[in-house]
mmCIF file of C-alpha atoms and ligand atoms in Angstrom:
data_model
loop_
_atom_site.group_PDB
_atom_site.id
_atom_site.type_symbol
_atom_site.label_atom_id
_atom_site.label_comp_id
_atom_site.label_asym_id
_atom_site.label_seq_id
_atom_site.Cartn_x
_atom_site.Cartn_y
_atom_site.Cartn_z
ATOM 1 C CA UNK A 157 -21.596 -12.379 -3.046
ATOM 2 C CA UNK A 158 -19.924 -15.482 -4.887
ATOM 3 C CA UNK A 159 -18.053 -17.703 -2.299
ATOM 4 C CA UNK A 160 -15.446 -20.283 -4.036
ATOM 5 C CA UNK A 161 -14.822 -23.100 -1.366
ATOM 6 C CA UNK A 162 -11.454 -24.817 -2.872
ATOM 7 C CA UNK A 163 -9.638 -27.754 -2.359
ATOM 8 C CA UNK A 164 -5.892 -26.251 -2.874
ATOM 9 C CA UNK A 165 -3.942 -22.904 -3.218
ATOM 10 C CA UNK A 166 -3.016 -23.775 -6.334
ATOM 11 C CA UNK A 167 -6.834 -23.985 -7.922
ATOM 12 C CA UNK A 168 -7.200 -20.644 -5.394
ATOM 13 C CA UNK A 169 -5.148 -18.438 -7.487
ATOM 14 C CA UNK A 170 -6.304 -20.088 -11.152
ATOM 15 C CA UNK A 171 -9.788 -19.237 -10.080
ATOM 16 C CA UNK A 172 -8.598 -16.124 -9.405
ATOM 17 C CA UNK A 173 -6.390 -15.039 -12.477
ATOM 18 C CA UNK A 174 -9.180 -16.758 -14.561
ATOM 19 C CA UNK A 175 -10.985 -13.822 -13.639
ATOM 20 C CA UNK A 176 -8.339 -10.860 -14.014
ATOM 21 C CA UNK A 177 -7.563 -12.798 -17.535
ATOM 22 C CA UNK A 178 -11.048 -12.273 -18.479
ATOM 23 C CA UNK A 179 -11.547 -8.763 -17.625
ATOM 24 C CA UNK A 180 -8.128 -7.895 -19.180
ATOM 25 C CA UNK A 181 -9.611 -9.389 -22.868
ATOM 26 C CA UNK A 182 -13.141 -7.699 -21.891
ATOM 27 C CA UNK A 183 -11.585 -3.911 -20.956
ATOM 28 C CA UNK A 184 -7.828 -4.233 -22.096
ATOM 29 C CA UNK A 185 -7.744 -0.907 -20.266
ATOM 30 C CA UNK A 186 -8.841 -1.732 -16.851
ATOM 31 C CA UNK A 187 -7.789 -0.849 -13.812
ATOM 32 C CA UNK A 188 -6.145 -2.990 -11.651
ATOM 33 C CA UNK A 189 -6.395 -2.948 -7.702
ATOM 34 C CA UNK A 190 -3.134 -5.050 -6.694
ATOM 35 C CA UNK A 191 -2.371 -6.227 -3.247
ATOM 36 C CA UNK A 192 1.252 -7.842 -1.614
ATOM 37 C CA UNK A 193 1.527 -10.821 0.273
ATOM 38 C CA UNK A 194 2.382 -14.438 0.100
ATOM 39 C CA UNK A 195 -1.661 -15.389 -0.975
ATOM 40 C CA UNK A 196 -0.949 -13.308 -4.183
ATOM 41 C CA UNK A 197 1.690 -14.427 -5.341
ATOM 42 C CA UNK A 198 0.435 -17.518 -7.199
ATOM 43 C CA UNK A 199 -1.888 -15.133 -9.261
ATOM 44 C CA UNK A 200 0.319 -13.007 -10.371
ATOM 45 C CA UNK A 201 2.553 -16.254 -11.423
ATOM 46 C CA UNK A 202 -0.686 -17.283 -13.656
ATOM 47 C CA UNK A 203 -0.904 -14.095 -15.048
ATOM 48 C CA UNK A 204 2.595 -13.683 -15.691
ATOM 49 C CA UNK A 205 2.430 -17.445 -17.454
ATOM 50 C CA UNK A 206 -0.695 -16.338 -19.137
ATOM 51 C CA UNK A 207 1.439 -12.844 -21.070
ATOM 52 C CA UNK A 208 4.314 -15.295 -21.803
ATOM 53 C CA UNK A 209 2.289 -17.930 -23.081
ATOM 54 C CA UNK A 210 -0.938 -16.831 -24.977
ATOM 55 C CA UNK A 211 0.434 -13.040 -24.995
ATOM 56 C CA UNK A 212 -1.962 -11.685 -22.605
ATOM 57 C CA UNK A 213 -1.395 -7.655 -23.372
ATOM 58 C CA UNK A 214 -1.030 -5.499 -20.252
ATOM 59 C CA UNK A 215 -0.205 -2.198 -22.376
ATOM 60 C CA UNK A 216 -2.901 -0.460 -21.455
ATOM 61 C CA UNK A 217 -3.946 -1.940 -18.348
ATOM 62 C CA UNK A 218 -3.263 0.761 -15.305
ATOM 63 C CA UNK A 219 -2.569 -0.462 -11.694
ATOM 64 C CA UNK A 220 -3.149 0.718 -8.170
ATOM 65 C CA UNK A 221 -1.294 -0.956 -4.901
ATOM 66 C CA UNK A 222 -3.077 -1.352 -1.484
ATOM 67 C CA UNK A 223 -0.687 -0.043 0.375
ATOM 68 C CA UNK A 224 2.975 0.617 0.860
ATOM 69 C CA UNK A 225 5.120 0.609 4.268
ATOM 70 C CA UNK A 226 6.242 4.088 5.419
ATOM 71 C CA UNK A 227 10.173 4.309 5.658
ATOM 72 C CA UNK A 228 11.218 1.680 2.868
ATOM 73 C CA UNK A 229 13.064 2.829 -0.386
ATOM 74 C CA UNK A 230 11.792 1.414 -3.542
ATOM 75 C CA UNK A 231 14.873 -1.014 -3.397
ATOM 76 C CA UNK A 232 14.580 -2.062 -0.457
ATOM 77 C CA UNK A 233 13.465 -5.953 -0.441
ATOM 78 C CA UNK A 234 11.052 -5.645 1.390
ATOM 79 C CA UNK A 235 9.001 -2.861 -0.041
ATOM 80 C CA UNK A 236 6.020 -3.051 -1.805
ATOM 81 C CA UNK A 237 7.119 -1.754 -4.644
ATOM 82 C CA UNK A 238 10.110 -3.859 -4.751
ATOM 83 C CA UNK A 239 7.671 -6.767 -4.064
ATOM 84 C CA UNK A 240 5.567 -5.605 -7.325
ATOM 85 C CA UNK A 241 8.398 -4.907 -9.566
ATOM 86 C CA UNK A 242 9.879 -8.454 -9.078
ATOM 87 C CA UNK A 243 7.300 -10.827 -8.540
ATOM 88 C CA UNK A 244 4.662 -9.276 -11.562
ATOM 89 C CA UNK A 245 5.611 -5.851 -13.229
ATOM 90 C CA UNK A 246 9.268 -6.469 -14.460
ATOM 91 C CA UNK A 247 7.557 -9.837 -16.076
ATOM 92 C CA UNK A 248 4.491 -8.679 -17.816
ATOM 93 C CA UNK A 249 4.640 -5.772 -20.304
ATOM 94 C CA UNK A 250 2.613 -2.916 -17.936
ATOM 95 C CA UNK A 251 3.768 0.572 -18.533
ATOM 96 C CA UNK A 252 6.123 1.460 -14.837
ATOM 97 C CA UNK A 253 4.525 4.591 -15.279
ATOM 98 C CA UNK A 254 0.926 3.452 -15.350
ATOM 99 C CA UNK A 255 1.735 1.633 -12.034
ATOM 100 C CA UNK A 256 0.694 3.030 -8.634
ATOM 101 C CA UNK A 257 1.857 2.788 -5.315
ATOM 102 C CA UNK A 258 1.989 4.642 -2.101
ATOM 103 C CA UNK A 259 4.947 6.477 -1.481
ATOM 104 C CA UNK A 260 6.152 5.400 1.844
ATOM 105 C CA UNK A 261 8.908 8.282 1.819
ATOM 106 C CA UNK A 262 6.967 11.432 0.484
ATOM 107 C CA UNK A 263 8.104 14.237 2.967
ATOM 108 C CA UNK A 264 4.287 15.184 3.494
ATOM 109 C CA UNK A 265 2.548 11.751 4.121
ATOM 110 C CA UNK A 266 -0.618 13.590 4.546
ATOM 111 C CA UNK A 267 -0.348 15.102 0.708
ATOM 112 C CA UNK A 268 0.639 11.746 -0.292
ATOM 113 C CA UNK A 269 -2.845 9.821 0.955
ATOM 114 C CA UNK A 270 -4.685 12.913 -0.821
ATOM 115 C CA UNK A 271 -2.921 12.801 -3.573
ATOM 116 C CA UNK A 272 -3.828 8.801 -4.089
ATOM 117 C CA UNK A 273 -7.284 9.315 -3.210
ATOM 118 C CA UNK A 274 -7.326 12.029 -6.461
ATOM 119 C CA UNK A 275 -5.402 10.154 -9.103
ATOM 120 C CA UNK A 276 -7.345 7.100 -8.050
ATOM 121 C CA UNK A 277 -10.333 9.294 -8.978
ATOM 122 C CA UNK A 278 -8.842 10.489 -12.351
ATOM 123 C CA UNK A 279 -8.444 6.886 -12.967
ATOM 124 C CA UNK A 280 -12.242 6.543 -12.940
ATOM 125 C CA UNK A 281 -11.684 3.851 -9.694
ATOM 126 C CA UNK A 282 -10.867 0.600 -9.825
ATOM 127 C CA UNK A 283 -11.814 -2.098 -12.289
ATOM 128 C CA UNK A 284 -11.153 -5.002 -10.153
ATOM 129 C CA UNK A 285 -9.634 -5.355 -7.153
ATOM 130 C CA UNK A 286 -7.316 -8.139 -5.556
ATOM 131 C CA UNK A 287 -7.612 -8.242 -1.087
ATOM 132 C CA UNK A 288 -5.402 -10.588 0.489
ATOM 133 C CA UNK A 289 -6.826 -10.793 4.204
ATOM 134 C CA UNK A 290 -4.650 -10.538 7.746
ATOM 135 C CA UNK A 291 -5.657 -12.673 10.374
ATOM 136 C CA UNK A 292 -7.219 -10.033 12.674
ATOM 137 C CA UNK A 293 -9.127 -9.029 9.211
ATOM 138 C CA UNK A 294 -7.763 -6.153 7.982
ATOM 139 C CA UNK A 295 -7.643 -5.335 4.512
ATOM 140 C CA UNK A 296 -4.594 -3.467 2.599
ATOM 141 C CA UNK A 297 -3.321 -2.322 6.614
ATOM 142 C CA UNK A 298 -7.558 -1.368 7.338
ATOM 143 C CA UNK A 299 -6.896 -2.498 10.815
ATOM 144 C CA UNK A 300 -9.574 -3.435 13.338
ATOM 145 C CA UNK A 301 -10.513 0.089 14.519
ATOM 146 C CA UNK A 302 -13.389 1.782 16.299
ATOM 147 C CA UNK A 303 -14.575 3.607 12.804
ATOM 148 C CA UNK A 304 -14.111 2.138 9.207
ATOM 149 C CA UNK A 305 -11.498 5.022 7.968
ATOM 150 C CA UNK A 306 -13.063 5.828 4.458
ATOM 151 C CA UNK A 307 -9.870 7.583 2.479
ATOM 152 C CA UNK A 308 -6.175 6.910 2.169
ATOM 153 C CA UNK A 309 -4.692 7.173 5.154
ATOM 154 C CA UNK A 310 -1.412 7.085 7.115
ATOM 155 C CA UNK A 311 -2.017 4.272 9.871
ATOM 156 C CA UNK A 312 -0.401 3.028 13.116
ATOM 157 C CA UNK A 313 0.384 -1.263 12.541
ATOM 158 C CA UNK A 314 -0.896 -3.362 15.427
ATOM 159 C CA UNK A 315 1.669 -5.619 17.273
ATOM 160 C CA UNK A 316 0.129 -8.964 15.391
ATOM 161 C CA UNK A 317 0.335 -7.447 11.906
ATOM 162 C CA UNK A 318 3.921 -6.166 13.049
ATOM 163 C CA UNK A 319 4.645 -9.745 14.391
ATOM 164 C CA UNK A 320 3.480 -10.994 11.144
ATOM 165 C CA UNK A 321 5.373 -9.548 9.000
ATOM 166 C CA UNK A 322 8.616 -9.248 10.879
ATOM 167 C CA UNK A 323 8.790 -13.089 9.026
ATOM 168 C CA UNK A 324 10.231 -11.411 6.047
ATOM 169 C CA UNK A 325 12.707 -9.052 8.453
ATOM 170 C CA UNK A 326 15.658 -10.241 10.041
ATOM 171 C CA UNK A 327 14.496 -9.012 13.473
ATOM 172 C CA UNK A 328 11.270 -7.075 14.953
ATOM 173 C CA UNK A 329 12.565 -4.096 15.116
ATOM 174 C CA UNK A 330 13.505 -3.822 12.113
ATOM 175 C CA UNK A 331 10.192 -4.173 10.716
ATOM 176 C CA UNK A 332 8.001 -1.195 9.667
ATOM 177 C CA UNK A 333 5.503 0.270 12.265
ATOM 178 C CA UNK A 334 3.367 2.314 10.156
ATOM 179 C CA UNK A 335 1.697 2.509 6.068
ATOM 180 C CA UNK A 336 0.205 4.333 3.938
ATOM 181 C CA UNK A 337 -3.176 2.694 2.957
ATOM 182 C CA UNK A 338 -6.160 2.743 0.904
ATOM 183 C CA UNK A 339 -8.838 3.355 2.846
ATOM 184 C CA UNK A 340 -12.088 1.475 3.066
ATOM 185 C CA UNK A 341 -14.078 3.742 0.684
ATOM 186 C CA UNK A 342 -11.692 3.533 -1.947
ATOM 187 C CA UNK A 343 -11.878 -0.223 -1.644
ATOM 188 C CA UNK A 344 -15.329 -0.732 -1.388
ATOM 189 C CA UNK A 345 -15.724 1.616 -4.257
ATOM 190 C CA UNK A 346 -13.825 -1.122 -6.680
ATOM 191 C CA UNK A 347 -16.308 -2.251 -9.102
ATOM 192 C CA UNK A 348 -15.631 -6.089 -8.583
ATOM 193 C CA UNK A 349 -13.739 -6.826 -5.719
ATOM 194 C CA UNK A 350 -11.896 -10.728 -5.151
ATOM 195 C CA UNK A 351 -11.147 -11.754 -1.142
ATOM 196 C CA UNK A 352 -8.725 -14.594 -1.407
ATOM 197 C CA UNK A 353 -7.471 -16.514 1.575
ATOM 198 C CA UNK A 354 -5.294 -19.967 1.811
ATOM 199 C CA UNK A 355 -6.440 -22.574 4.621
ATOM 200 C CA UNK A 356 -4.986 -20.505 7.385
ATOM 201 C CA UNK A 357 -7.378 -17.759 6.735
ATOM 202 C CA UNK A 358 -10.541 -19.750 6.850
ATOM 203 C CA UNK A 359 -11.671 -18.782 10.035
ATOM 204 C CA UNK A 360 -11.139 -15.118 9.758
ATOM 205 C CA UNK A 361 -12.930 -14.947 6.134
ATOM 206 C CA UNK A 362 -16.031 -16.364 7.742
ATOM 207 C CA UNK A 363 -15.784 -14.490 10.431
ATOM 208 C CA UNK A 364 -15.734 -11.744 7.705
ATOM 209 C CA UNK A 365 -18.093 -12.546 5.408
ATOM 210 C CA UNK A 366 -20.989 -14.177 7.947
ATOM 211 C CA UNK A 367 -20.330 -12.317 10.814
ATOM 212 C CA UNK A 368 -21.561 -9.003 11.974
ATOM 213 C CA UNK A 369 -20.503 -6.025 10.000
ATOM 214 C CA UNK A 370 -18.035 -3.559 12.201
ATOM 215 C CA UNK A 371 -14.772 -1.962 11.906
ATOM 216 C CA UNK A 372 -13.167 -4.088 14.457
ATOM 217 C CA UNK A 373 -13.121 -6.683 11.916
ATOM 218 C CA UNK A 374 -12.558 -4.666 8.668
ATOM 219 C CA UNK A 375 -13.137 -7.384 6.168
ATOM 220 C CA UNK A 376 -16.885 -7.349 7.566
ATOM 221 C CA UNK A 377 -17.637 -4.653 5.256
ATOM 222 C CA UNK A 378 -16.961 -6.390 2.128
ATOM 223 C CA UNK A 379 -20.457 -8.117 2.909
ATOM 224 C CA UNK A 380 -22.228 -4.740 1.407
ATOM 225 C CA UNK A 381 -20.260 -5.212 -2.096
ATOM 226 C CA UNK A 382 -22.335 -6.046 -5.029
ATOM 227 C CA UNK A 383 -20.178 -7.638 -6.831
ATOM 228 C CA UNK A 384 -17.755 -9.922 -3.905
ATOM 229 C CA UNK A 385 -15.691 -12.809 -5.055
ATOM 230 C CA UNK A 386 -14.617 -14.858 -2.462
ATOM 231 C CA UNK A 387 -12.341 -17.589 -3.333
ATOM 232 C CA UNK A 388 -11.264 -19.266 -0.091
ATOM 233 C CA UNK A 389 -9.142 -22.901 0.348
ATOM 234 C CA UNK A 390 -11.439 -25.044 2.469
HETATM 235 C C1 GLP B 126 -0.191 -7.532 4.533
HETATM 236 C C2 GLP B 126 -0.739 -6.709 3.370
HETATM 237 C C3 GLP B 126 -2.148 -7.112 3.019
HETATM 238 C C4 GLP B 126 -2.204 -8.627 2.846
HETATM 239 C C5 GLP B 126 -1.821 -9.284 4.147
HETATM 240 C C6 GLP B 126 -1.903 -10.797 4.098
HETATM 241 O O1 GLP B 126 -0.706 -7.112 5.736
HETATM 242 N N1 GLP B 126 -0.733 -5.315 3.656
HETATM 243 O O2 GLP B 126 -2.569 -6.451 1.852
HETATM 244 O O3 GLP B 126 -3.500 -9.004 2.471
HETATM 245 O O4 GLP B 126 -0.484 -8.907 4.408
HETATM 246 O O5 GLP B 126 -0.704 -11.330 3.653
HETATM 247 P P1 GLP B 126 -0.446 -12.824 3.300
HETATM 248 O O6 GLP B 126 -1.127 -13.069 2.010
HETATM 249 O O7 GLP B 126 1.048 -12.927 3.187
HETATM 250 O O8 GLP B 126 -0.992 -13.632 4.415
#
């Protein structure tokens, strides 16, 4: 494990697109393991700077979401994919149809989550993989559990994440209860995978990353990773 101790979220996320930029030039076809939230959106700013600027090629690079809400149509603002599309995809020059994402409205969640797991397979896994972190440590919507849950999964939100994110919905109950997410296999399977976290998340990276290893703090497993970037503000 690498851990980054940085001064500022700003030298978080160039620490952190330094290293997408440089396994984009190494394998211009990698694969991409993407994540939402407010702690990525500073990377994908760099990278979108870095495409603009010195032409960084995305063509053949394929990507693979977390997670996705259940319930939410692709334009809804709130959405992951809507979150994707406008804050990295419709800015870089990434095929649409070489990105992946849950579908939070498939008819047959259950199909969908296999379905993931398979094409992620097809895919050969994933290059390099981006994990925000909640503050009760789940990762993608991994939430503290009794058993790590190994494959893509439908999964039940618990009232903090819920609370959480109801910050970007106009009230509670209008915020999703439920996702579709990558499980902790297909994470842990990701041949390089970055943890990021601003100063908030301090406490619950250590907690993470020196603590004991269980599924009631699902971070913990990241600990058994080879290759673990942490990159935390300090
Ligand atoms: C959501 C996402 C996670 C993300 C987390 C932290 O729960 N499903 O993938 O890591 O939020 O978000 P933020 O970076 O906004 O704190």
């Amino acid at each position: 494990m690498k851990i980054y101790r940085v001064k500022t979220y700003k030298e978080m996320c160039d620490k952190i697109s330094e290293e997408f930029v440089n396994d984009i030039i190494e394998n211009p076809s990698s694969v991409l393991g993407l994540a939402t939230g407010s702690t990525a959106l500073g990377i994908y700013e760099n990278l979108i700077n870095k495409h603009k600027q010195e032409n960084l090629d995305f063509s053949f690079v394929k990507t693979v979401n977390l997670d996705e809400y259940i319930g939410l149509s692709n334009d809804n603002d709130q959405s992951y994919r809507y979150y994707m599309d406008n804050n990295f995809f419709n800015h870089i020059n990434v095929k649409k149809e070489n990105t992946f994402i849950p579908n939070g409205l498939a008819k047959d969640l259950k199909k969908e989550c296999d379905a993931y797991d398979e094409l992620i397979q097809k895919l050969n896994g994933i290059d390099i993989q981006l994990l925000g972190i909640g503050h009760n440590g789940h990762i993608g919507f991994n939430e503290p559990n009794n058993s790590f849950k190994k494959d893509t999964h439908v999964v039940d939100l618990h009232k903090e994440t819920i609370e959480a994110n109801s910050r970007f919905f106009s009230s509670i109950e209008e915020t999703p209860t439920t996702a579709i997410t990558l499980g902790i296999k297909n994470i842990i399977q990701a041949k390089k995978v970055i943890l990021a976290g601003g100063e908030d998340k301090k406490e619950i990276i250590e907690k993470a990353i020196f603590g004991d290893i269980t599924p009631e703090v699902p971070a913990s497993i990241l600990q058994l990773h080879e290759n673990l970037i942490v990159v935390m503000v300090d």
